[in-house]
Amino acid sequence: MRRRRFKRGITGIEAAIVMIAFVIVAAALAFVTLNMGMFTTQRTREVIHRGLGEASSALEVDGSITALTDSDSEVYVVSIPIKLAPGREVVDLRNEKVTISLKLPDVFFEDIHKGVKHLDDLGLSDTNTSAIVSAIWATAPTAPEAYIVFIKDNVKDTVLEFGEKAIILIHLGSKTLDAYNEVKVEVRPPEGAPLTVARSMPAILPPETAVDLG
């Protein structure tokens, strides 16, 4: 009788050990599965975030686009105010990093970006577009050129940060725009989608003035 009770006790201990082993293995597998699930979720979130970042532009238009007309009532300069898009940190605006293309009614220019300037570099303290144009181009260029000018910068560099503002000045050179002509500008930063701006010239273009293109 005692031997049977002893064997029964041994069997119970063995069953308990097997049960404990099953519980430990199950817990380990559950931990691995949970860890892999969290890792997959994190990677999915990163991919989605990266995809959204590539699909949206790092720059956006900050206000109205203006055009300058000459004495013949033809547009020879287009000014586009820009700022950093929400959720973006910084964008390097150097011409080695950013390309600016220009589409006119009869011709396309691949990259006209020539560099970055600051108001104090030009000896200016206000943001008058005509004065900035005169300070950059003493004489009109033969081909279209674009400069990015910081009009509000926290640190004097070529990086656009949150709270800073700049304008893209495009001199059309020997080209001009008449009434109803369309101009299209594409600004492609190092990361994210390009900023595309298209405007049509109004029906009436007063001579030697700044025209609001909206």
PDB file of C-alpha atoms in Angstrom:
ATOM      1  CA  MET A   1       0.000   0.000   0.000  1.00  0.00           C
ATOM      2  CA  ARG A   2       2.759   2.432   0.899  1.00  0.00           C
ATOM      3  CA  ARG A   3       4.619   1.578  -2.335  1.00  0.00           C
ATOM      4  CA  ARG A   4       1.508   2.400  -4.371  1.00  0.00           C
ATOM      5  CA  ARG A   5       1.095   5.711  -2.544  1.00  0.00           C
ATOM      6  CA  PHE A   6       4.768   6.431  -3.133  1.00  0.00           C
ATOM      7  CA  LYS A   7       4.455   5.719  -6.871  1.00  0.00           C
ATOM      8  CA  ARG A   8       1.308   7.842  -7.013  1.00  0.00           C
ATOM      9  CA  GLY A   9       3.213  10.715  -5.409  1.00  0.00           C
ATOM     10  CA  ILE A  10       6.079  10.394  -7.868  1.00  0.00           C
ATOM     11  CA  THR A  11       3.627  10.442 -10.778  1.00  0.00           C
ATOM     12  CA  GLY A  12       1.981  13.599  -9.422  1.00  0.00           C
ATOM     13  CA  ILE A  13       5.353  15.380  -9.125  1.00  0.00           C
ATOM     14  CA  GLU A  14       6.300  14.380 -12.665  1.00  0.00           C
ATOM     15  CA  ALA A  15       2.989  15.696 -13.977  1.00  0.00           C
ATOM     16  CA  ALA A  16       3.517  18.959 -12.117  1.00  0.00           C
ATOM     17  CA  ILE A  17       7.010  19.305 -13.582  1.00  0.00           C
ATOM     18  CA  VAL A  18       5.672  18.668 -17.083  1.00  0.00           C
ATOM     19  CA  MET A  19       2.893  21.202 -16.500  1.00  0.00           C
ATOM     20  CA  ILE A  20       5.375  23.809 -15.280  1.00  0.00           C
ATOM     21  CA  ALA A  21       7.565  23.183 -18.319  1.00  0.00           C
ATOM     22  CA  PHE A  22       4.570  23.678 -20.621  1.00  0.00           C
ATOM     23  CA  VAL A  23       3.681  26.932 -18.846  1.00  0.00           C
ATOM     24  CA  ILE A  24       7.265  28.247 -19.165  1.00  0.00           C
ATOM     25  CA  VAL A  25       7.452  27.357 -22.857  1.00  0.00           C
ATOM     26  CA  ALA A  26       4.050  28.938 -23.501  1.00  0.00           C
ATOM     27  CA  ALA A  27       5.088  32.102 -21.657  1.00  0.00           C
ATOM     28  CA  ALA A  28       8.306  32.295 -23.671  1.00  0.00           C
ATOM     29  CA  LEU A  29       6.435  31.852 -26.940  1.00  0.00           C
ATOM     30  CA  ALA A  30       3.877  34.483 -25.909  1.00  0.00           C
ATOM     31  CA  PHE A  31       6.684  36.924 -25.075  1.00  0.00           C
ATOM     32  CA  VAL A  32       8.363  36.328 -28.435  1.00  0.00           C
ATOM     33  CA  THR A  33       5.057  36.723 -30.290  1.00  0.00           C
ATOM     34  CA  LEU A  34       4.216  39.935 -28.416  1.00  0.00           C
ATOM     35  CA  ASN A  35       7.689  41.327 -28.994  1.00  0.00           C
ATOM     36  CA  MET A  36       7.529  40.573 -32.713  1.00  0.00           C
ATOM     37  CA  GLY A  37       4.089  42.161 -32.907  1.00  0.00           C
ATOM     38  CA  MET A  38       5.335  45.351 -31.265  1.00  0.00           C
ATOM     39  CA  PHE A  39       8.375  45.401 -33.563  1.00  0.00           C
ATOM     40  CA  THR A  40       6.168  44.940 -36.640  1.00  0.00           C
ATOM     41  CA  THR A  41       3.835  47.699 -35.479  1.00  0.00           C
ATOM     42  CA  GLN A  42       6.762  50.059 -34.953  1.00  0.00           C
ATOM     43  CA  ARG A  43       8.202  49.286 -38.372  1.00  0.00           C
ATOM     44  CA  THR A  44       4.799  49.776 -39.984  1.00  0.00           C
ATOM     45  CA  ARG A  45       4.457  53.135 -38.278  1.00  0.00           C
ATOM     46  CA  GLU A  46       7.895  54.191 -39.505  1.00  0.00           C
ATOM     47  CA  VAL A  47       7.104  53.128 -43.072  1.00  0.00           C
ATOM     48  CA  ILE A  48       3.804  55.030 -43.029  1.00  0.00           C
ATOM     49  CA  HIS A  49       5.484  58.113 -41.590  1.00  0.00           C
ATOM     50  CA  ARG A  50       8.240  57.937 -44.202  1.00  0.00           C
ATOM     51  CA  GLY A  51       5.690  57.470 -46.969  1.00  0.00           C
ATOM     52  CA  LEU A  52       3.692  60.477 -45.848  1.00  0.00           C
ATOM     53  CA  GLY A  53       6.886  62.505 -45.663  1.00  0.00           C
ATOM     54  CA  GLU A  54       7.832  61.587 -49.221  1.00  0.00           C
ATOM     55  CA  ALA A  55       4.322  62.265 -50.488  1.00  0.00           C
ATOM     56  CA  SER A  56       4.096  65.768 -49.013  1.00  0.00           C
ATOM     57  CA  SER A  57       6.299  68.752 -49.747  1.00  0.00           C
ATOM     58  CA  ALA A  58       8.686  70.162 -47.154  1.00  0.00           C
ATOM     59  CA  LEU A  59       7.902  73.679 -48.407  1.00  0.00           C
ATOM     60  CA  GLU A  60       4.699  75.630 -48.858  1.00  0.00           C
ATOM     61  CA  VAL A  61       3.665  79.002 -50.267  1.00  0.00           C
ATOM     62  CA  ASP A  62       3.498  81.688 -47.588  1.00  0.00           C
ATOM     63  CA  GLY A  63       1.164  84.352 -48.877  1.00  0.00           C
ATOM     64  CA  SER A  64       0.513  85.899 -52.283  1.00  0.00           C
ATOM     65  CA  ILE A  65       2.707  85.432 -55.327  1.00  0.00           C
ATOM     66  CA  THR A  66       3.588  88.686 -57.080  1.00  0.00           C
ATOM     67  CA  ALA A  67       4.905  89.674 -60.480  1.00  0.00           C
ATOM     68  CA  LEU A  68       6.813  92.790 -61.534  1.00  0.00           C
ATOM     69  CA  THR A  69       6.039  94.451 -64.841  1.00  0.00           C
ATOM     70  CA  ASP A  70       8.280  96.634 -66.995  1.00  0.00           C
ATOM     71  CA  SER A  71       7.446  99.801 -68.923  1.00  0.00           C
ATOM     72  CA  ASP A  72       5.878  97.697 -71.673  1.00  0.00           C
ATOM     73  CA  SER A  73       3.446  96.063 -69.207  1.00  0.00           C
ATOM     74  CA  GLU A  74       5.231  92.726 -69.508  1.00  0.00           C
ATOM     75  CA  VAL A  75       6.105  90.552 -66.514  1.00  0.00           C
ATOM     76  CA  TYR A  76       9.845  90.082 -66.065  1.00  0.00           C
ATOM     77  CA  VAL A  77      10.076  88.934 -62.403  1.00  0.00           C
ATOM     78  CA  VAL A  78       8.011  86.473 -60.357  1.00  0.00           C
ATOM     79  CA  SER A  79       8.272  86.382 -56.555  1.00  0.00           C
ATOM     80  CA  ILE A  80       7.122  83.359 -54.517  1.00  0.00           C
ATOM     81  CA  PRO A  81       7.123  83.582 -50.686  1.00  0.00           C
ATOM     82  CA  ILE A  82       7.860  80.252 -48.983  1.00  0.00           C
ATOM     83  CA  LYS A  83       8.091  78.773 -45.507  1.00  0.00           C
ATOM     84  CA  LEU A  84       8.628  75.394 -43.900  1.00  0.00           C
ATOM     85  CA  ALA A  85       5.655  73.039 -44.080  1.00  0.00           C
ATOM     86  CA  PRO A  86       4.110  71.878 -40.754  1.00  0.00           C
ATOM     87  CA  GLY A  87       5.804  68.825 -39.311  1.00  0.00           C
ATOM     88  CA  ARG A  88       9.093  69.501 -41.078  1.00  0.00           C
ATOM     89  CA  GLU A  89      12.262  70.368 -39.218  1.00  0.00           C
ATOM     90  CA  VAL A  90      14.680  72.060 -41.629  1.00  0.00           C
ATOM     91  CA  VAL A  91      15.346  72.318 -45.370  1.00  0.00           C
ATOM     92  CA  ASP A  92      18.707  73.244 -46.860  1.00  0.00           C
ATOM     93  CA  LEU A  93      17.969  75.723 -49.649  1.00  0.00           C
ATOM     94  CA  ARG A  94      21.377  75.745 -51.338  1.00  0.00           C
ATOM     95  CA  ASN A  95      21.368  75.272 -55.103  1.00  0.00           C
ATOM     96  CA  GLU A  96      23.358  72.068 -54.539  1.00  0.00           C
ATOM     97  CA  LYS A  97      20.373  70.695 -52.612  1.00  0.00           C
ATOM     98  CA  VAL A  98      17.309  72.348 -54.151  1.00  0.00           C
ATOM     99  CA  THR A  99      16.447  72.556 -57.835  1.00  0.00           C
ATOM    100  CA  ILE A 100      14.056  75.101 -59.322  1.00  0.00           C
ATOM    101  CA  SER A 101      12.570  74.475 -62.758  1.00  0.00           C
ATOM    102  CA  LEU A 102      10.594  76.978 -64.800  1.00  0.00           C
ATOM    103  CA  LYS A 103       7.900  76.368 -67.419  1.00  0.00           C
ATOM    104  CA  LEU A 104       6.908  79.254 -69.662  1.00  0.00           C
ATOM    105  CA  PRO A 105       4.356  79.120 -72.488  1.00  0.00           C
ATOM    106  CA  ASP A 106       6.978  78.290 -75.117  1.00  0.00           C
ATOM    107  CA  VAL A 107       9.982  76.879 -73.260  1.00  0.00           C
ATOM    108  CA  PHE A 108      11.047  74.829 -70.226  1.00  0.00           C
ATOM    109  CA  PHE A 109      14.144  75.449 -68.073  1.00  0.00           C
ATOM    110  CA  GLU A 110      15.399  72.463 -66.066  1.00  0.00           C
ATOM    111  CA  ASP A 111      17.239  74.187 -63.186  1.00  0.00           C
ATOM    112  CA  ILE A 112      17.630  77.951 -62.768  1.00  0.00           C
ATOM    113  CA  HIS A 113      18.543  78.051 -59.060  1.00  0.00           C
ATOM    114  CA  LYS A 114      21.700  80.154 -58.630  1.00  0.00           C
ATOM    115  CA  GLY A 115      22.070  80.492 -54.871  1.00  0.00           C
ATOM    116  CA  VAL A 116      20.858  81.784 -51.502  1.00  0.00           C
ATOM    117  CA  LYS A 117      21.106  85.372 -50.266  1.00  0.00           C
ATOM    118  CA  HIS A 118      20.171  87.377 -47.173  1.00  0.00           C
ATOM    119  CA  LEU A 119      18.809  90.909 -46.998  1.00  0.00           C
ATOM    120  CA  ASP A 120      21.833  92.275 -45.131  1.00  0.00           C
ATOM    121  CA  ASP A 121      24.130  90.726 -47.744  1.00  0.00           C
ATOM    122  CA  LEU A 122      22.332  92.898 -50.271  1.00  0.00           C
ATOM    123  CA  GLY A 123      22.565  95.984 -48.064  1.00  0.00           C
ATOM    124  CA  LEU A 124      18.799  96.020 -47.529  1.00  0.00           C
ATOM    125  CA  SER A 125      16.616  96.148 -44.438  1.00  0.00           C
ATOM    126  CA  ASP A 126      13.126  95.996 -45.966  1.00  0.00           C
ATOM    127  CA  THR A 127      11.432  93.463 -48.209  1.00  0.00           C
ATOM    128  CA  ASN A 128      10.622  95.658 -51.206  1.00  0.00           C
ATOM    129  CA  THR A 129      10.702  93.281 -54.163  1.00  0.00           C
ATOM    130  CA  SER A 130      11.916  95.844 -56.692  1.00  0.00           C
ATOM    131  CA  ALA A 131      14.803  96.855 -54.433  1.00  0.00           C
ATOM    132  CA  ILE A 132      15.830  93.222 -53.913  1.00  0.00           C
ATOM    133  CA  VAL A 133      15.716  92.571 -57.663  1.00  0.00           C
ATOM    134  CA  SER A 134      17.874  95.633 -58.360  1.00  0.00           C
ATOM    135  CA  ALA A 135      20.379  94.563 -55.679  1.00  0.00           C
ATOM    136  CA  ILE A 136      20.728  91.056 -57.137  1.00  0.00           C
ATOM    137  CA  TRP A 137      20.659  91.861 -60.850  1.00  0.00           C
ATOM    138  CA  ALA A 138      22.477  95.055 -61.784  1.00  0.00           C
ATOM    139  CA  THR A 139      21.728  94.098 -65.371  1.00  0.00           C
ATOM    140  CA  ALA A 140      19.103  91.679 -66.625  1.00  0.00           C
ATOM    141  CA  PRO A 141      20.397  88.143 -67.232  1.00  0.00           C
ATOM    142  CA  THR A 142      20.073  86.677 -70.696  1.00  0.00           C
ATOM    143  CA  ALA A 143      18.462  83.459 -69.414  1.00  0.00           C
ATOM    144  CA  PRO A 144      16.049  83.008 -66.493  1.00  0.00           C
ATOM    145  CA  GLU A 145      17.679  82.870 -63.060  1.00  0.00           C
ATOM    146  CA  ALA A 146      16.327  82.240 -59.565  1.00  0.00           C
ATOM    147  CA  TYR A 147      17.651  83.185 -56.138  1.00  0.00           C
ATOM    148  CA  ILE A 148      16.220  82.310 -52.753  1.00  0.00           C
ATOM    149  CA  VAL A 149      16.363  85.310 -50.424  1.00  0.00           C
ATOM    150  CA  PHE A 150      15.869  85.025 -46.665  1.00  0.00           C
ATOM    151  CA  ILE A 151      13.645  87.850 -45.446  1.00  0.00           C
ATOM    152  CA  LYS A 152      13.332  86.494 -41.903  1.00  0.00           C
ATOM    153  CA  ASP A 153      16.018  84.236 -40.501  1.00  0.00           C
ATOM    154  CA  ASN A 154      16.940  83.328 -36.941  1.00  0.00           C
ATOM    155  CA  VAL A 155      20.440  82.217 -37.865  1.00  0.00           C
ATOM    156  CA  LYS A 156      22.234  83.483 -40.941  1.00  0.00           C
ATOM    157  CA  ASP A 157      22.712  80.301 -42.940  1.00  0.00           C
ATOM    158  CA  THR A 158      21.177  78.502 -45.912  1.00  0.00           C
ATOM    159  CA  VAL A 159      18.833  76.320 -43.853  1.00  0.00           C
ATOM    160  CA  LEU A 160      15.144  77.214 -43.640  1.00  0.00           C
ATOM    161  CA  GLU A 161      13.841  76.515 -40.130  1.00  0.00           C
ATOM    162  CA  PHE A 162      10.481  76.854 -38.414  1.00  0.00           C
ATOM    163  CA  GLY A 163       9.509  80.531 -38.088  1.00  0.00           C
ATOM    164  CA  GLU A 164      11.838  81.667 -40.883  1.00  0.00           C
ATOM    165  CA  LYS A 165      10.650  83.026 -44.226  1.00  0.00           C
ATOM    166  CA  ALA A 166      12.157  83.363 -47.662  1.00  0.00           C
ATOM    167  CA  ILE A 167      11.175  84.368 -51.167  1.00  0.00           C
ATOM    168  CA  ILE A 168      12.036  82.750 -54.474  1.00  0.00           C
ATOM    169  CA  LEU A 169      12.871  85.516 -56.937  1.00  0.00           C
ATOM    170  CA  ILE A 170      12.771  84.472 -60.583  1.00  0.00           C
ATOM    171  CA  HIS A 171      14.098  86.861 -63.209  1.00  0.00           C
ATOM    172  CA  LEU A 172      12.838  85.792 -66.621  1.00  0.00           C
ATOM    173  CA  GLY A 173      15.840  87.285 -68.422  1.00  0.00           C
ATOM    174  CA  SER A 174      15.090  87.901 -72.083  1.00  0.00           C
ATOM    175  CA  LYS A 175      11.737  86.144 -71.652  1.00  0.00           C
ATOM    176  CA  THR A 176       8.587  87.949 -70.538  1.00  0.00           C
ATOM    177  CA  LEU A 177       4.981  87.105 -69.792  1.00  0.00           C
ATOM    178  CA  ASP A 178       1.970  88.823 -71.291  1.00  0.00           C
ATOM    179  CA  ALA A 179      -1.668  88.853 -70.244  1.00  0.00           C
ATOM    180  CA  TYR A 180      -3.197  85.371 -69.894  1.00  0.00           C
ATOM    181  CA  ASN A 181       0.220  83.674 -70.123  1.00  0.00           C
ATOM    182  CA  GLU A 182       0.846  80.922 -67.581  1.00  0.00           C
ATOM    183  CA  VAL A 183       3.992  80.360 -65.560  1.00  0.00           C
ATOM    184  CA  LYS A 184       4.760  77.143 -63.693  1.00  0.00           C
ATOM    185  CA  VAL A 185       7.518  76.760 -61.111  1.00  0.00           C
ATOM    186  CA  GLU A 186       8.619  73.533 -59.471  1.00  0.00           C
ATOM    187  CA  VAL A 187      10.806  73.616 -56.367  1.00  0.00           C
ATOM    188  CA  ARG A 188      12.310  70.235 -55.537  1.00  0.00           C
ATOM    189  CA  PRO A 189      13.851  69.992 -52.019  1.00  0.00           C
ATOM    190  CA  PRO A 190      16.265  67.218 -50.924  1.00  0.00           C
ATOM    191  CA  GLU A 191      13.421  65.208 -49.361  1.00  0.00           C
ATOM    192  CA  GLY A 192       9.690  65.055 -49.939  1.00  0.00           C
ATOM    193  CA  ALA A 193       7.527  65.958 -52.884  1.00  0.00           C
ATOM    194  CA  PRO A 194       8.266  69.063 -54.954  1.00  0.00           C
ATOM    195  CA  LEU A 195       6.402  72.318 -54.407  1.00  0.00           C
ATOM    196  CA  THR A 196       4.592  73.175 -57.637  1.00  0.00           C
ATOM    197  CA  VAL A 197       3.222  76.665 -58.258  1.00  0.00           C
ATOM    198  CA  ALA A 198       1.251  77.645 -61.361  1.00  0.00           C
ATOM    199  CA  ARG A 199      -0.254  81.050 -62.069  1.00  0.00           C
ATOM    200  CA  SER A 200      -1.904  82.785 -65.026  1.00  0.00           C
ATOM    201  CA  MET A 201      -1.238  86.442 -65.724  1.00  0.00           C
ATOM    202  CA  PRO A 202      -4.291  88.690 -65.360  1.00  0.00           C
ATOM    203  CA  ALA A 203      -5.957  90.335 -68.325  1.00  0.00           C
ATOM    204  CA  ILE A 204      -4.694  93.788 -67.350  1.00  0.00           C
ATOM    205  CA  LEU A 205      -1.004  94.342 -66.533  1.00  0.00           C
ATOM    206  CA  PRO A 206      -0.222  97.918 -65.471  1.00  0.00           C
ATOM    207  CA  PRO A 207       3.304  99.099 -66.387  1.00  0.00           C
ATOM    208  CA  GLU A 208       6.106  99.194 -63.815  1.00  0.00           C
ATOM    209  CA  THR A 209       4.161  97.826 -60.896  1.00  0.00           C
ATOM    210  CA  ALA A 210       3.783  94.776 -58.667  1.00  0.00           C
ATOM    211  CA  VAL A 211       0.843  92.592 -59.651  1.00  0.00           C
ATOM    212  CA  ASP A 212      -0.780  90.233 -57.141  1.00  0.00           C
ATOM    213  CA  LEU A 213      -1.167  86.770 -58.701  1.00  0.00           C
ATOM    214  CA  GLY A 214      -2.843  85.250 -55.679  1.00  0.00           C
TER     215      GLY A 214
END
